[in-house]
PDB file of C-alpha atoms and ligand atoms in Angstrom:
ATOM      1  CA  UNK G  22     210.328 191.472 -38.331  1.00  0.00           C
ATOM      2  CA  UNK G  23     213.268 191.569 -35.617  1.00  0.00           C
ATOM      3  CA  UNK G  24     216.973 190.549 -36.511  1.00  0.00           C
ATOM      4  CA  UNK G  25     219.745 188.446 -35.477  1.00  0.00           C
ATOM      5  CA  UNK G  26     219.801 188.164 -31.958  1.00  0.00           C
ATOM      6  CA  UNK G  27     223.026 186.266 -30.452  1.00  0.00           C
ATOM      7  CA  UNK G  28     223.367 185.513 -26.917  1.00  0.00           C
ATOM      8  CA  UNK G  29     226.395 185.087 -25.034  1.00  0.00           C
ATOM      9  CA  UNK G  30     225.839 183.832 -21.896  1.00  0.00           C
ATOM     10  CA  UNK G  31     228.683 182.642 -18.798  1.00  0.00           C
ATOM     11  CA  UNK G  32     230.246 182.905 -15.569  1.00  0.00           C
ATOM     12  CA  UNK G  33     232.641 186.110 -14.537  1.00  0.00           C
ATOM     13  CA  UNK G  34     236.035 186.519 -16.570  1.00  0.00           C
ATOM     14  CA  UNK G  35     234.846 183.994 -19.019  1.00  0.00           C
ATOM     15  CA  UNK G  36     235.715 186.358 -22.411  1.00  0.00           C
ATOM     16  CA  UNK G  37     232.523 186.002 -23.539  1.00  0.00           C
ATOM     17  CA  UNK G  38     232.241 190.297 -23.141  1.00  0.00           C
ATOM     18  CA  UNK G  39     235.336 190.592 -25.556  1.00  0.00           C
ATOM     19  CA  UNK G  40     234.144 187.453 -27.622  1.00  0.00           C
ATOM     20  CA  UNK G  41     231.195 188.860 -27.964  1.00  0.00           C
ATOM     21  CA  UNK G  42     231.804 192.356 -29.432  1.00  0.00           C
ATOM     22  CA  UNK G  43     234.477 190.639 -31.525  1.00  0.00           C
ATOM     23  CA  UNK G  44     231.522 188.846 -32.715  1.00  0.00           C
ATOM     24  CA  UNK G  45     229.295 191.994 -32.717  1.00  0.00           C
ATOM     25  CA  UNK G  46     232.099 194.471 -35.379  1.00  0.00           C
ATOM     26  CA  UNK G  47     232.255 191.251 -37.332  1.00  0.00           C
ATOM     27  CA  UNK G  48     229.086 190.315 -38.147  1.00  0.00           C
ATOM     28  CA  UNK G  49     228.097 194.261 -38.258  1.00  0.00           C
ATOM     29  CA  UNK G  50     225.642 193.949 -35.222  1.00  0.00           C
ATOM     30  CA  UNK G  51     225.014 195.685 -32.046  1.00  0.00           C
ATOM     31  CA  UNK G  52     227.093 195.233 -28.694  1.00  0.00           C
ATOM     32  CA  UNK G  53     225.627 196.033 -25.077  1.00  0.00           C
ATOM     33  CA  UNK G  54     227.709 193.854 -22.108  1.00  0.00           C
ATOM     34  CA  UNK G  55     225.020 193.337 -20.052  1.00  0.00           C
ATOM     35  CA  UNK G  56     227.196 193.368 -16.834  1.00  0.00           C
ATOM     36  CA  UNK G  57     228.406 196.818 -17.231  1.00  0.00           C
ATOM     37  CA  UNK G  58     224.552 197.451 -16.239  1.00  0.00           C
ATOM     38  CA  UNK G  59     224.361 195.380 -12.841  1.00  0.00           C
ATOM     39  CA  UNK G  60     227.908 196.879 -12.561  1.00  0.00           C
ATOM     40  CA  UNK G  61     226.331 200.458 -12.501  1.00  0.00           C
ATOM     41  CA  UNK G  62     223.542 199.792 -10.140  1.00  0.00           C
ATOM     42  CA  UNK G  63     225.872 198.340  -7.613  1.00  0.00           C
ATOM     43  CA  UNK G  64     228.246 201.129  -7.906  1.00  0.00           C
ATOM     44  CA  UNK G  65     225.794 203.769  -7.679  1.00  0.00           C
ATOM     45  CA  UNK G  66     224.601 201.535  -4.623  1.00  0.00           C
ATOM     46  CA  UNK G  67     227.925 202.044  -3.195  1.00  0.00           C
ATOM     47  CA  UNK G  68     227.904 205.684  -4.376  1.00  0.00           C
ATOM     48  CA  UNK G  69     225.132 206.314  -1.877  1.00  0.00           C
ATOM     49  CA  UNK G  70     226.201 204.864   0.714  1.00  0.00           C
ATOM     50  CA  UNK G  71     223.936 201.958   0.446  1.00  0.00           C
ATOM     51  CA  UNK G  72     223.478 198.429   0.999  1.00  0.00           C
ATOM     52  CA  UNK G  73     223.867 195.783  -2.251  1.00  0.00           C
ATOM     53  CA  UNK G  74     222.219 193.616  -0.556  1.00  0.00           C
ATOM     54  CA  UNK G  75     219.156 195.356   0.253  1.00  0.00           C
ATOM     55  CA  UNK G  76     216.238 195.316  -2.198  1.00  0.00           C
ATOM     56  CA  UNK G  77     215.302 198.573  -1.752  1.00  0.00           C
ATOM     57  CA  UNK G  78     218.303 200.425  -2.166  1.00  0.00           C
ATOM     58  CA  UNK G  79     219.422 198.614  -4.999  1.00  0.00           C
ATOM     59  CA  UNK G  80     215.935 199.246  -6.519  1.00  0.00           C
ATOM     60  CA  UNK G  81     215.810 202.723  -6.360  1.00  0.00           C
ATOM     61  CA  UNK G  82     219.625 202.337  -7.478  1.00  0.00           C
ATOM     62  CA  UNK G  83     218.148 200.782 -10.386  1.00  0.00           C
ATOM     63  CA  UNK G  84     214.952 203.380 -11.554  1.00  0.00           C
ATOM     64  CA  UNK G  85     217.933 206.425 -11.548  1.00  0.00           C
ATOM     65  CA  UNK G  86     220.415 204.538 -13.682  1.00  0.00           C
ATOM     66  CA  UNK G  87     221.457 207.239 -16.414  1.00  0.00           C
ATOM     67  CA  UNK G  88     223.185 206.519 -19.951  1.00  0.00           C
ATOM     68  CA  UNK G  89     226.384 208.371 -18.257  1.00  0.00           C
ATOM     69  CA  UNK G  90     226.464 205.244 -15.422  1.00  0.00           C
ATOM     70  CA  UNK G  91     227.449 203.063 -17.918  1.00  0.00           C
ATOM     71  CA  UNK G  92     230.804 205.167 -18.132  1.00  0.00           C
ATOM     72  CA  UNK G  93     232.533 205.712 -14.781  1.00  0.00           C
ATOM     73  CA  UNK G  94     236.106 204.190 -14.343  1.00  0.00           C
ATOM     74  CA  UNK G  95     235.372 202.913 -10.850  1.00  0.00           C
ATOM     75  CA  UNK G  96     233.093 199.897 -12.605  1.00  0.00           C
ATOM     76  CA  UNK G  97     235.605 197.170 -12.806  1.00  0.00           C
ATOM     77  CA  UNK G  98     236.928 197.676  -8.805  1.00  0.00           C
ATOM     78  CA  UNK G  99     235.948 194.149  -6.857  1.00  0.00           C
ATOM     79  CA  UNK G 100     233.912 196.431  -5.387  1.00  0.00           C
ATOM     80  CA  UNK G 101     231.731 196.954  -7.648  1.00  0.00           C
ATOM     81  CA  UNK G 102     232.050 193.538  -8.759  1.00  0.00           C
ATOM     82  CA  UNK G 103     230.245 192.064  -5.161  1.00  0.00           C
ATOM     83  CA  UNK G 104     227.648 194.617  -5.176  1.00  0.00           C
ATOM     84  CA  UNK G 105     227.289 194.151  -8.988  1.00  0.00           C
ATOM     85  CA  UNK G 106     226.759 190.508  -8.437  1.00  0.00           C
ATOM     86  CA  UNK G 107     224.368 191.383  -5.140  1.00  0.00           C
ATOM     87  CA  UNK G 108     221.958 194.044  -6.257  1.00  0.00           C
ATOM     88  CA  UNK G 109     221.862 191.181  -9.374  1.00  0.00           C
ATOM     89  CA  UNK G 110     219.963 189.450  -7.073  1.00  0.00           C
ATOM     90  CA  UNK G 111     217.182 190.842  -6.020  1.00  0.00           C
ATOM     91  CA  UNK G 112     214.192 190.431  -8.773  1.00  0.00           C
ATOM     92  CA  UNK G 113     212.799 193.682  -8.819  1.00  0.00           C
ATOM     93  CA  UNK G 114     216.595 194.756 -10.013  1.00  0.00           C
ATOM     94  CA  UNK G 115     216.432 192.381 -12.946  1.00  0.00           C
ATOM     95  CA  UNK G 116     212.679 193.663 -13.956  1.00  0.00           C
ATOM     96  CA  UNK G 117     213.534 197.125 -13.994  1.00  0.00           C
ATOM     97  CA  UNK G 118     216.552 196.607 -16.053  1.00  0.00           C
ATOM     98  CA  UNK G 119     214.869 194.101 -18.565  1.00  0.00           C
ATOM     99  CA  UNK G 120     213.237 196.623 -20.466  1.00  0.00           C
ATOM    100  CA  UNK G 121     216.668 198.501 -21.177  1.00  0.00           C
ATOM    101  CA  UNK G 122     217.764 194.723 -22.336  1.00  0.00           C
ATOM    102  CA  UNK G 123     214.966 194.261 -24.646  1.00  0.00           C
ATOM    103  CA  UNK G 124     214.814 197.093 -26.443  1.00  0.00           C
ATOM    104  CA  UNK G 125     218.487 196.846 -27.017  1.00  0.00           C
ATOM    105  CA  UNK G 126     218.298 193.659 -28.643  1.00  0.00           C
ATOM    106  CA  UNK G 127     214.688 194.685 -31.112  1.00  0.00           C
ATOM    107  CA  UNK G 128     217.500 197.197 -32.877  1.00  0.00           C
ATOM    108  CA  UNK G 129     217.870 196.488 -36.341  1.00  0.00           C
ATOM    109  CA  UNK G 130     220.005 194.771 -37.796  1.00  0.00           C
ATOM    110  CA  UNK G 131     220.259 192.819 -34.811  1.00  0.00           C
ATOM    111  CA  UNK G 132     222.340 192.553 -31.849  1.00  0.00           C
ATOM    112  CA  UNK G 133     224.705 190.326 -29.802  1.00  0.00           C
ATOM    113  CA  UNK G 134     223.793 190.490 -26.267  1.00  0.00           C
ATOM    114  CA  UNK G 135     226.386 188.948 -22.932  1.00  0.00           C
ATOM    115  CA  UNK G 136     225.472 188.799 -19.806  1.00  0.00           C
ATOM    116  CA  UNK G 137     224.186 185.700 -17.730  1.00  0.00           C
ATOM    117  CA  UNK G 138     220.849 185.077 -18.256  1.00  0.00           C
ATOM    118  CA  UNK G 139     220.379 186.389 -22.036  1.00  0.00           C
ATOM    119  CA  UNK G 140     220.064 182.629 -23.463  1.00  0.00           C
ATOM    120  CA  UNK G 141     217.391 181.926 -20.848  1.00  0.00           C
ATOM    121  CA  UNK G 142     215.682 185.172 -20.024  1.00  0.00           C
ATOM    122  CA  UNK G 143     216.281 188.560 -21.756  1.00  0.00           C
ATOM    123  CA  UNK G 144     216.248 186.772 -25.197  1.00  0.00           C
ATOM    124  CA  UNK G 145     215.033 182.931 -24.697  1.00  0.00           C
ATOM    125  CA  UNK G 146     214.128 183.466 -28.455  1.00  0.00           C
ATOM    126  CA  UNK G 147     217.174 184.179 -29.917  1.00  0.00           C
ATOM    127  CA  UNK G 148     218.537 182.646 -33.389  1.00  0.00           C
ATOM    128  CA  UNK G 149     221.432 181.577 -31.726  1.00  0.00           C
ATOM    129  CA  UNK G 150     222.708 180.629 -27.838  1.00  0.00           C
ATOM    130  CA  UNK G 151     226.890 180.371 -26.564  1.00  0.00           C
ATOM    131  CA  UNK G 152     227.518 179.828 -23.561  1.00  0.00           C
ATOM    132  CA  UNK G 153     231.110 180.380 -22.997  1.00  0.00           C
ATOM    133  CA  UNK G 154     233.103 179.115 -19.713  1.00  0.00           C
ATOM    134  CA  UNK G 155     237.081 177.593 -19.086  1.00  0.00           C
ATOM    135  CA  UNK G 156     238.048 175.825 -15.232  1.00  0.00           C
ATOM    136  CA  UNK G 157     237.788 178.656 -12.686  1.00  0.00           C
ATOM    137  CA  UNK G 158     241.219 178.213 -12.020  1.00  0.00           C
ATOM    138  CA  UNK G 159     241.970 179.137 -16.006  1.00  0.00           C
ATOM    139  CA  UNK G 160     239.433 182.258 -15.415  1.00  0.00           C
ATOM    140  CA  UNK G 161     241.318 183.267 -12.635  1.00  0.00           C
ATOM    141  CA  UNK G 162     244.958 183.351 -13.883  1.00  0.00           C
ATOM    142  CA  UNK G 163     243.402 185.288 -17.336  1.00  0.00           C
ATOM    143  CA  UNK G 164     242.083 187.299 -14.706  1.00  0.00           C
ATOM    144  CA  UNK G 165     244.659 188.124 -12.342  1.00  0.00           C
ATOM    145  CA  UNK G 166     247.423 188.791 -15.800  1.00  0.00           C
ATOM    146  CA  UNK G 167     244.662 191.365 -17.030  1.00  0.00           C
ATOM    147  CA  UNK G 168     244.780 192.961 -13.420  1.00  0.00           C
ATOM    148  CA  UNK G 169     248.821 192.213 -12.849  1.00  0.00           C
ATOM    149  CA  UNK G 170     249.633 194.913 -16.373  1.00  0.00           C
ATOM    150  CA  UNK G 171     246.991 197.889 -14.590  1.00  0.00           C
ATOM    151  CA  UNK G 172     248.204 197.412 -10.933  1.00  0.00           C
ATOM    152  CA  UNK G 173     250.792 196.375  -8.562  1.00  0.00           C
ATOM    153  CA  UNK G 174     249.928 193.943  -5.484  1.00  0.00           C
ATOM    154  CA  UNK G 175     247.428 191.276  -7.234  1.00  0.00           C
ATOM    155  CA  UNK G 176     247.146 188.689  -6.035  1.00  0.00           C
ATOM    156  CA  UNK G 177     246.196 185.232  -7.566  1.00  0.00           C
ATOM    157  CA  UNK G 178     244.354 183.966  -4.466  1.00  0.00           C
ATOM    158  CA  UNK G 179     242.521 186.940  -3.788  1.00  0.00           C
ATOM    159  CA  UNK G 180     241.283 186.993  -7.611  1.00  0.00           C
ATOM    160  CA  UNK G 181     240.620 183.463  -6.974  1.00  0.00           C
ATOM    161  CA  UNK G 182     238.694 183.485  -4.516  1.00  0.00           C
ATOM    162  CA  UNK G 183     236.575 186.565  -5.804  1.00  0.00           C
ATOM    163  CA  UNK G 184     235.375 184.471  -8.154  1.00  0.00           C
ATOM    164  CA  UNK G 185     234.155 181.447  -6.486  1.00  0.00           C
ATOM    165  CA  UNK G 186     232.239 183.852  -4.452  1.00  0.00           C
ATOM    166  CA  UNK G 187     230.430 185.289  -7.807  1.00  0.00           C
ATOM    167  CA  UNK G 188     230.088 182.142  -9.266  1.00  0.00           C
ATOM    168  CA  UNK G 189     228.471 180.826  -6.083  1.00  0.00           C
ATOM    169  CA  UNK G 190     226.314 184.173  -6.094  1.00  0.00           C
ATOM    170  CA  UNK G 191     224.825 183.976  -9.292  1.00  0.00           C
ATOM    171  CA  UNK G 192     224.215 180.518  -9.802  1.00  0.00           C
ATOM    172  CA  UNK G 193     222.377 180.076  -6.566  1.00  0.00           C
ATOM    173  CA  UNK G 194     220.007 183.033  -6.906  1.00  0.00           C
ATOM    174  CA  UNK G 195     216.206 182.298  -6.941  1.00  0.00           C
ATOM    175  CA  UNK G 196     215.632 184.730 -10.052  1.00  0.00           C
ATOM    176  CA  UNK G 197     217.680 184.307 -13.645  1.00  0.00           C
ATOM    177  CA  UNK G 198     220.303 182.273 -12.057  1.00  0.00           C
ATOM    178  CA  UNK G 199     223.074 181.127 -14.546  1.00  0.00           C
ATOM    179  CA  UNK G 200     223.114 178.212 -16.369  1.00  0.00           C
ATOM    180  CA  UNK G 201     223.592 177.396 -19.749  1.00  0.00           C
ATOM    181  CA  UNK G 202     219.671 177.812 -22.412  1.00  0.00           C
ATOM    182  CA  UNK G 203     219.044 174.382 -23.318  1.00  0.00           C
ATOM    183  CA  UNK G 204     219.554 175.068 -26.873  1.00  0.00           C
ATOM    184  CA  UNK G 205     223.078 177.125 -26.280  1.00  0.00           C
ATOM    185  CA  UNK G 206     226.093 175.465 -27.555  1.00  0.00           C
ATOM    186  CA  UNK G 207     228.382 175.551 -24.817  1.00  0.00           C
ATOM    187  CA  UNK G 208     231.782 176.401 -25.383  1.00  0.00           C
ATOM    188  CA  UNK G 209     234.344 175.301 -22.894  1.00  0.00           C
ATOM    189  CA  UNK G 210     238.007 178.219 -23.645  1.00  0.00           C
ATOM    190  CA  UNK G 211     240.267 176.222 -20.469  1.00  0.00           C
ATOM    191  CA  UNK G 212     242.759 175.417 -23.507  1.00  0.00           C
ATOM    192  CA  UNK G 213     242.417 177.886 -25.926  1.00  0.00           C
ATOM    193  CA  UNK G 214     243.466 180.963 -26.712  1.00  0.00           C
ATOM    194  CA  UNK G 215     241.019 184.098 -27.047  1.00  0.00           C
ATOM    195  CA  UNK G 216     241.388 183.092 -31.642  1.00  0.00           C
ATOM    196  CA  UNK G 217     240.743 179.836 -31.172  1.00  0.00           C
ATOM    197  CA  UNK G 218     237.704 180.914 -29.044  1.00  0.00           C
ATOM    198  CA  UNK G 219     236.765 183.233 -31.802  1.00  0.00           C
ATOM    199  CA  UNK G 220     237.175 180.830 -34.391  1.00  0.00           C
ATOM    200  CA  UNK G 221     234.660 178.322 -32.770  1.00  0.00           C
ATOM    201  CA  UNK G 222     231.823 180.719 -32.065  1.00  0.00           C
ATOM    202  CA  UNK G 223     231.691 182.753 -35.384  1.00  0.00           C
ATOM    203  CA  UNK G 224     231.598 178.987 -37.438  1.00  0.00           C
ATOM    204  CA  UNK G 225     229.031 178.187 -34.671  1.00  0.00           C
ATOM    205  CA  UNK G 226     226.849 181.181 -35.526  1.00  0.00           C
ATOM    206  CA  UNK G 227     227.972 181.379 -39.339  1.00  0.00           C
ATOM    207  CA  UNK G 228     227.046 177.754 -40.117  1.00  0.00           C
ATOM    208  CA  UNK G 229     223.586 178.076 -38.640  1.00  0.00           C
ATOM    209  CA  UNK G 230     222.473 180.989 -39.991  1.00  0.00           C
TER     210      UNK G 230
HETATM  211  O1  LIG E   4     229.934 189.693 -16.670  1.00  0.00           O
HETATM  212  P1  LIG E   4     229.890 190.798 -15.500  1.00  0.00           P
HETATM  213  O2  LIG E   4     230.863 189.899 -14.613  1.00  0.00           O
HETATM  214  O3  LIG E   4     230.089 192.393 -15.906  1.00  0.00           O
HETATM  215  O4  LIG E   4     229.153 190.901 -14.775  1.00  0.00           O
HETATM  216  C1  LIG E   4     228.419 191.215 -13.183  1.00  0.00           C
HETATM  217  C2  LIG E   4     227.481 190.647 -12.652  1.00  0.00           C
HETATM  218  O5  LIG E   4     226.394 191.199 -12.581  1.00  0.00           O
HETATM  219  C3  LIG E   4     227.325 188.922 -12.368  1.00  0.00           C
HETATM  220  O6  LIG E   4     228.490 188.997 -11.283  1.00  0.00           O
HETATM  221  C4  LIG E   4     226.254 189.109 -12.472  1.00  0.00           C
HETATM  222  O7  LIG E   4     225.780 188.761 -11.096  1.00  0.00           O
HETATM  223  C5  LIG E   4     225.354 190.471 -12.925  1.00  0.00           C
HETATM  224  N1  LIG E   4     225.394 190.389 -14.345  1.00  0.00           N
HETATM  225  C6  LIG E   4     223.892 189.767 -14.037  1.00  0.00           C
HETATM  226  N2  LIG E   4     223.219 189.144 -15.234  1.00  0.00           N
HETATM  227  C7  LIG E   4     223.776 189.678 -16.492  1.00  0.00           C
HETATM  228  C8  LIG E   4     225.069 190.302 -16.486  1.00  0.00           C
HETATM  229  C9  LIG E   4     225.171 190.227 -15.602  1.00  0.00           C
HETATM  230  O8  LIG E   4     223.061 189.175 -13.670  1.00  0.00           O
HETATM  231  N3  LIG E   4     222.933 190.001 -17.660  1.00  0.00           N
END
């Protein structure tokens, strides 16, 4: 029998990874940020001088993925973010990565997976599904503040444009587009801080267990 699986999906910079990792720690479950896998594939393609839009380049990178790639220091650069959402649009790339994610989800005593298609594809039978979202302006504001603490010269409009572009690509792709599962609890955090969002998510999970 498999354990408790919780799917946490949502658009870029919605805070879903932070929320999902806190839920996992709170409930004593494993945690996987699946965005890191796509980022690692994107980084590998760029590192090998390939084109993330090219299905063959992306597939070779996905097949060669190693655990150490998930710890690369460059996974959160704007270039890698864009490359990740490009490689993620290829059906074959998603197929290669599906198996790893499902094996992770099957770990006892259970797992929380954060991503875009966890509740709709990867773990469509997850016991609990949460779709975390917020307005694109608020997500850009949060990402901007986070980046500004780490580096100088960050421009809000550039961050906003980057998020809009990724939203568009993630929502309009033919395979596993970003959308809430029909049975997901939609958590709009536009007017919430991280504590309120966590409490709302936790109440949903506990209340339904
Ligand atoms: O979540 P994060 O922003 O780190 O993900 C980077 C990119 O990886 C996303 O823009 C999306 O295109 C892709 N992704 C995906 N499916 C997932 C997780 C991430 O397509 N389950």
